[in-house]
Amino acid sequence: MDGVTSTVPDPPADPRSLSPRLPSPLQEVEDEPFARRGVRLLLKRDDLIHPDLPGNKWRKLEPNLTAAAAAGERTLLTFGGAYSNHLRATAAAGRLLGFATIGVVRGDELAGAPLNPSLARCAADGMRLHFLDRARYRRQTDPDVLAALHERFGAFRVLPEGGSNALAARGCTELGRELRGAAGTVAVACGTGGTLAGLAAGLGPDQRALGVPVLKGGSPHFLHGAVEELQRAAFGGRRGHWRLDDRFHCGGYARRTAELDAFADAFERRHGLPLERVYVAKLLYGLSTLVEEGAFPPGSTVAAVVTGTP
Ligand SMILES: *Cc1c(COP(=O)(O)O)cnc(C)c1O
């Protein structure tokens, strides 16, 4: 066409054009602590769904990206910490599909400092980074905070921290449906709880979902209310059988202990599978502790969702 129309950017592409590997593979692993108790361990390899949008990030972003494209929205703004996998995935989705992306990062002390490797990847993918002080970051859903962001960046669709909204939870029901009939218990590591909310809703009535929070939450864990709220927003009420086991955060988000590191190193050596350390290592550490406590009867099957890549 002529020069005028060619300045109009192409509409964003459909996320399904990225050929995700779905349903993701389900693999049995022979792991001694489980075998000793007569329990089968399956790994749901969501980490293999897409190299740039792995794991639950694909499942949560895909419906949001589709809705944004359908609504003619070309810019996404979202929130995350300086090492957020969600910010990285959103930036990659922007590059691959043709959305402009803005990442609002927790902590204005980071502004002007050299970017860490995670944020450098976001920037290389074209994400505009905006550093917000912690007080305002906590109030990210308040109208005055959003109004200030609109003033600065114009029109955008907001994805909440971690990408967990009703659409994201509905996207994760597919994870549950893919696991129907495969295991009595399906376990997943939790940050914001969107993945657990959808997973539990998609499982069959005889299956149990178990969430392992990686953040320290106090008692009762704030995540419990967050998952209930997400299920109410996505499905109209509580769905499926799910619970949290809050004993395996190892001190909090991205914290580690010598015991966790030793467990993860040994698991990697036994199976030749590098583990994502913030979430997946804590999940498997929690499950191996539970199996040693006799939490799963002999003859039962446990599936662990591998939600991301190292
Ligand atoms: C983001 C992330 C999670 C947390 O998912 P939520 O839906 O926020 O609970 C779990 N595992 C990995 C690898 C992640 O990147």
mmCIF file of C-alpha atoms in Angstrom, residues 99-275:
data_model
loop_
_atom_site.group_PDB
_atom_site.id
_atom_site.type_symbol
_atom_site.label_atom_id
_atom_site.label_comp_id
_atom_site.label_asym_id
_atom_site.label_seq_id
_atom_site.Cartn_x
_atom_site.Cartn_y
_atom_site.Cartn_z
ATOM 1 C CA PHE A 99 3.264 -5.985 21.564
ATOM 2 C CA ALA A 100 4.961 -2.993 23.146
ATOM 3 C CA THR A 101 5.774 -3.909 26.772
ATOM 4 C CA ILE A 102 6.368 -1.892 29.918
ATOM 5 C CA GLY A 103 7.789 -3.560 33.029
ATOM 6 C CA VAL A 104 7.183 -1.839 36.349
ATOM 7 C CA VAL A 105 9.932 -3.087 38.658
ATOM 8 C CA ARG A 106 9.751 -3.139 42.464
ATOM 9 C CA GLY A 107 12.368 -0.854 44.032
ATOM 10 C CA ASP A 108 13.303 2.638 42.838
ATOM 11 C CA GLU A 109 16.807 2.167 44.284
ATOM 12 C CA LEU A 110 17.462 0.054 41.154
ATOM 13 C CA ALA A 111 16.907 2.999 38.817
ATOM 14 C CA GLY A 112 20.195 4.053 37.253
ATOM 15 C CA ALA A 113 22.064 0.972 38.521
ATOM 16 C CA PRO A 114 23.372 -1.567 35.992
ATOM 17 C CA LEU A 115 20.621 -4.016 35.021
ATOM 18 C CA ASN A 116 20.863 -7.541 36.381
ATOM 19 C CA PRO A 117 20.898 -10.305 33.718
ATOM 20 C CA SER A 118 17.137 -10.878 34.025
ATOM 21 C CA LEU A 119 16.229 -7.219 33.520
ATOM 22 C CA ALA A 120 18.870 -6.896 30.792
ATOM 23 C CA ARG A 121 17.046 -9.653 28.917
ATOM 24 C CA CYS A 122 13.769 -7.771 29.337
ATOM 25 C CA ALA A 123 15.350 -4.598 27.966
ATOM 26 C CA ALA A 124 16.948 -6.480 25.064
ATOM 27 C CA ASP A 125 13.478 -7.784 24.190
ATOM 28 C CA GLY A 126 12.288 -4.189 23.940
ATOM 29 C CA MET A 127 10.593 -3.851 27.324
ATOM 30 C CA ARG A 128 10.577 -0.323 28.778
ATOM 31 C CA LEU A 129 11.547 -0.594 32.432
ATOM 32 C CA HIS A 130 10.116 1.702 35.066
ATOM 33 C CA PHE A 131 11.290 1.482 38.674
ATOM 34 C CA LEU A 132 8.728 2.166 41.365
ATOM 35 C CA ASP A 133 9.382 2.721 45.069
ATOM 36 C CA ARG A 134 8.185 -0.129 47.268
ATOM 37 C CA ALA A 135 5.328 1.783 48.890
ATOM 38 C CA ARG A 136 3.785 2.692 45.550
ATOM 39 C CA TYR A 137 4.598 -0.743 44.120
ATOM 40 C CA ARG A 138 2.489 -2.297 46.889
ATOM 41 C CA ARG A 139 -0.394 -0.043 45.838
ATOM 42 C CA GLN A 140 -0.062 -1.037 42.161
ATOM 43 C CA THR A 141 -3.816 -1.592 41.749
ATOM 44 C CA ASP A 142 -4.805 1.777 43.289
ATOM 45 C CA PRO A 143 -6.365 4.261 40.847
ATOM 46 C CA ASP A 144 -3.854 7.053 41.612
ATOM 47 C CA VAL A 145 -0.841 4.802 40.950
ATOM 48 C CA LEU A 146 -2.358 3.548 37.685
ATOM 49 C CA ALA A 147 -3.336 7.072 36.655
ATOM 50 C CA ALA A 148 0.275 8.225 37.085
ATOM 51 C CA LEU A 149 1.447 5.300 34.933
ATOM 52 C CA HIS A 150 -1.104 6.156 32.228
ATOM 53 C CA GLU A 151 0.036 9.759 32.309
ATOM 54 C CA ARG A 152 3.560 8.607 31.639
ATOM 55 C CA PHE A 153 2.974 5.732 29.207
ATOM 56 C CA GLY A 154 -0.407 6.391 27.581
ATOM 57 C CA ALA A 155 -2.822 3.524 26.846
ATOM 58 C CA PHE A 156 -1.965 0.006 27.970
ATOM 59 C CA ARG A 157 -3.526 -3.228 29.188
ATOM 60 C CA VAL A 158 -2.508 -4.079 32.750
ATOM 61 C CA LEU A 159 -1.386 -7.555 33.661
ATOM 62 C CA PRO A 160 -1.111 -7.951 37.429
ATOM 63 C CA GLU A 161 2.043 -9.026 39.241
ATOM 64 C CA GLY A 162 2.924 -12.585 38.249
ATOM 65 C CA GLY A 163 0.327 -12.356 35.468
ATOM 66 C CA SER A 164 -2.280 -13.921 37.752
ATOM 67 C CA ASN A 165 -5.780 -12.761 36.907
ATOM 68 C CA ALA A 166 -9.028 -14.574 36.080
ATOM 69 C CA LEU A 167 -7.985 -15.224 32.465
ATOM 70 C CA ALA A 168 -4.664 -16.655 33.667
ATOM 71 C CA ALA A 169 -6.364 -18.990 36.136
ATOM 72 C CA ARG A 170 -8.727 -20.175 33.408
ATOM 73 C CA GLY A 171 -5.705 -20.784 31.151
ATOM 74 C CA CYS A 172 -4.219 -23.039 33.828
ATOM 75 C CA THR A 173 -7.300 -25.294 33.959
ATOM 76 C CA GLU A 174 -5.887 -26.935 30.826
ATOM 77 C CA LEU A 175 -2.891 -28.059 32.916
ATOM 78 C CA GLY A 176 -5.313 -29.844 35.248
ATOM 79 C CA ARG A 177 -7.251 -31.396 32.389
ATOM 80 C CA GLU A 178 -4.020 -32.724 30.842
ATOM 81 C CA LEU A 179 -3.323 -34.489 34.173
ATOM 82 C CA ARG A 180 -6.738 -36.104 34.664
ATOM 83 C CA GLY A 181 -6.400 -39.766 35.560
ATOM 84 C CA ALA A 182 -2.598 -39.519 35.758
ATOM 85 C CA ALA A 183 -1.964 -39.029 39.490
ATOM 86 C CA GLY A 184 -3.796 -38.871 42.806
ATOM 87 C CA THR A 185 -1.902 -35.756 43.864
ATOM 88 C CA VAL A 186 -0.597 -33.007 41.604
ATOM 89 C CA ALA A 187 1.839 -30.587 43.225
ATOM 90 C CA VAL A 188 2.954 -27.163 42.067
ATOM 91 C CA ALA A 189 5.153 -24.401 43.478
ATOM 92 C CA CYS A 190 3.287 -21.169 44.176
ATOM 93 C CA GLY A 191 4.180 -17.511 43.897
ATOM 94 C CA THR A 192 0.938 -15.605 43.368
ATOM 95 C CA GLY A 193 -1.188 -18.778 43.253
ATOM 96 C CA GLY A 194 -2.717 -18.314 39.792
ATOM 97 C CA THR A 195 -1.363 -21.617 38.545
ATOM 98 C CA LEU A 196 -2.691 -23.562 41.546
ATOM 99 C CA ALA A 197 -6.100 -21.860 41.229
ATOM 100 C CA GLY A 198 -6.499 -23.045 37.633
ATOM 101 C CA LEU A 199 -4.808 -26.414 38.050
ATOM 102 C CA ALA A 200 -7.143 -27.407 40.913
ATOM 103 C CA ALA A 201 -10.181 -26.368 38.878
ATOM 104 C CA GLY A 202 -9.118 -28.511 35.929
ATOM 105 C CA LEU A 203 -8.328 -31.765 37.765
ATOM 106 C CA GLY A 204 -10.830 -34.606 38.082
ATOM 107 C CA PRO A 205 -13.024 -34.952 41.209
ATOM 108 C CA ASP A 206 -10.853 -37.761 42.633
ATOM 109 C CA GLN A 207 -7.599 -35.773 42.377
ATOM 110 C CA ARG A 208 -5.912 -33.439 44.870
ATOM 111 C CA ALA A 209 -3.807 -30.376 44.143
ATOM 112 C CA LEU A 210 -1.014 -29.421 46.544
ATOM 113 C CA GLY A 211 0.574 -25.969 46.495
ATOM 114 C CA VAL A 212 4.066 -25.322 47.863
ATOM 115 C CA PRO A 213 4.510 -21.581 48.520
ATOM 116 C CA VAL A 214 8.009 -20.229 47.906
ATOM 117 C CA LEU A 215 7.260 -16.995 49.785
ATOM 118 C CA LYS A 216 7.076 -16.783 53.537
ATOM 119 C CA GLY A 217 3.461 -16.025 54.299
ATOM 120 C CA GLY A 218 2.724 -15.987 58.009
ATOM 121 C CA SER A 219 -0.277 -17.830 59.379
ATOM 122 C CA PRO A 220 -2.750 -18.236 57.811
ATOM 123 C CA HIS A 221 -0.799 -17.928 54.592
ATOM 124 C CA PHE A 222 -1.930 -14.881 52.560
ATOM 125 C CA LEU A 223 -1.802 -17.130 49.519
ATOM 126 C CA HIS A 224 -4.808 -19.103 50.712
ATOM 127 C CA GLY A 225 -7.035 -16.061 50.338
ATOM 128 C CA ALA A 226 -5.386 -15.121 47.046
ATOM 129 C CA VAL A 227 -6.133 -18.535 45.498
ATOM 130 C CA GLU A 228 -9.724 -18.395 46.739
ATOM 131 C CA GLU A 229 -10.107 -14.897 45.310
ATOM 132 C CA LEU A 230 -8.667 -15.941 41.938
ATOM 133 C CA GLN A 231 -11.011 -18.949 41.813
ATOM 134 C CA ARG A 232 -13.952 -16.696 42.645
ATOM 135 C CA ALA A 233 -12.976 -14.265 39.867
ATOM 136 C CA ALA A 234 -12.314 -17.006 37.300
ATOM 137 C CA PHE A 235 -14.964 -19.612 38.126
ATOM 138 C CA GLY A 236 -17.452 -17.965 40.484
ATOM 139 C CA GLY A 237 -16.317 -19.855 43.593
ATOM 140 C CA ARG A 238 -13.976 -22.423 45.063
ATOM 141 C CA ARG A 239 -13.179 -25.285 42.675
ATOM 142 C CA GLY A 240 -11.451 -28.633 43.103
ATOM 143 C CA HIS A 241 -9.579 -30.020 46.093
ATOM 144 C CA TRP A 242 -6.481 -28.052 46.980
ATOM 145 C CA ARG A 243 -4.345 -27.194 49.960
ATOM 146 C CA LEU A 244 -1.068 -25.476 50.735
ATOM 147 C CA ASP A 245 1.927 -26.868 52.587
ATOM 148 C CA ASP A 246 3.841 -23.889 53.860
ATOM 149 C CA ARG A 247 6.930 -25.639 55.228
ATOM 150 C CA PHE A 248 9.261 -25.482 52.245
ATOM 151 C CA HIS A 249 9.895 -21.813 51.460
ATOM 152 C CA CYS A 250 13.390 -22.103 52.999
ATOM 153 C CA GLY A 251 13.269 -18.588 54.434
ATOM 154 C CA GLY A 252 11.347 -16.821 51.673
ATOM 155 C CA TYR A 253 11.436 -15.817 48.022
ATOM 156 C CA ALA A 254 14.769 -16.718 46.362
ATOM 157 C CA ARG A 255 16.185 -17.674 49.784
ATOM 158 C CA ARG A 256 17.946 -20.987 50.073
ATOM 159 C CA THR A 257 19.348 -23.280 52.690
ATOM 160 C CA ALA A 258 22.301 -25.656 52.554
ATOM 161 C CA GLU A 259 19.811 -28.523 52.734
ATOM 162 C CA LEU A 260 17.804 -27.245 49.756
ATOM 163 C CA ASP A 261 20.968 -26.761 47.691
ATOM 164 C CA ALA A 262 22.232 -30.239 48.578
ATOM 165 C CA PHE A 263 18.871 -31.745 47.645
ATOM 166 C CA ALA A 264 18.707 -29.889 44.312
ATOM 167 C CA ASP A 265 22.336 -30.734 43.405
ATOM 168 C CA ALA A 266 21.719 -34.424 44.144
ATOM 169 C CA PHE A 267 18.410 -34.506 42.220
ATOM 170 C CA GLU A 268 20.081 -32.866 39.217
ATOM 171 C CA ARG A 269 22.910 -35.413 39.340
ATOM 172 C CA ARG A 270 20.540 -38.379 39.681
ATOM 173 C CA HIS A 271 18.352 -37.339 36.747
ATOM 174 C CA GLY A 272 20.491 -35.075 34.568
ATOM 175 C CA LEU A 273 17.777 -32.426 34.811
ATOM 176 C CA PRO A 274 18.827 -28.886 35.753
ATOM 177 C CA LEU A 275 16.289 -27.486 38.231
#
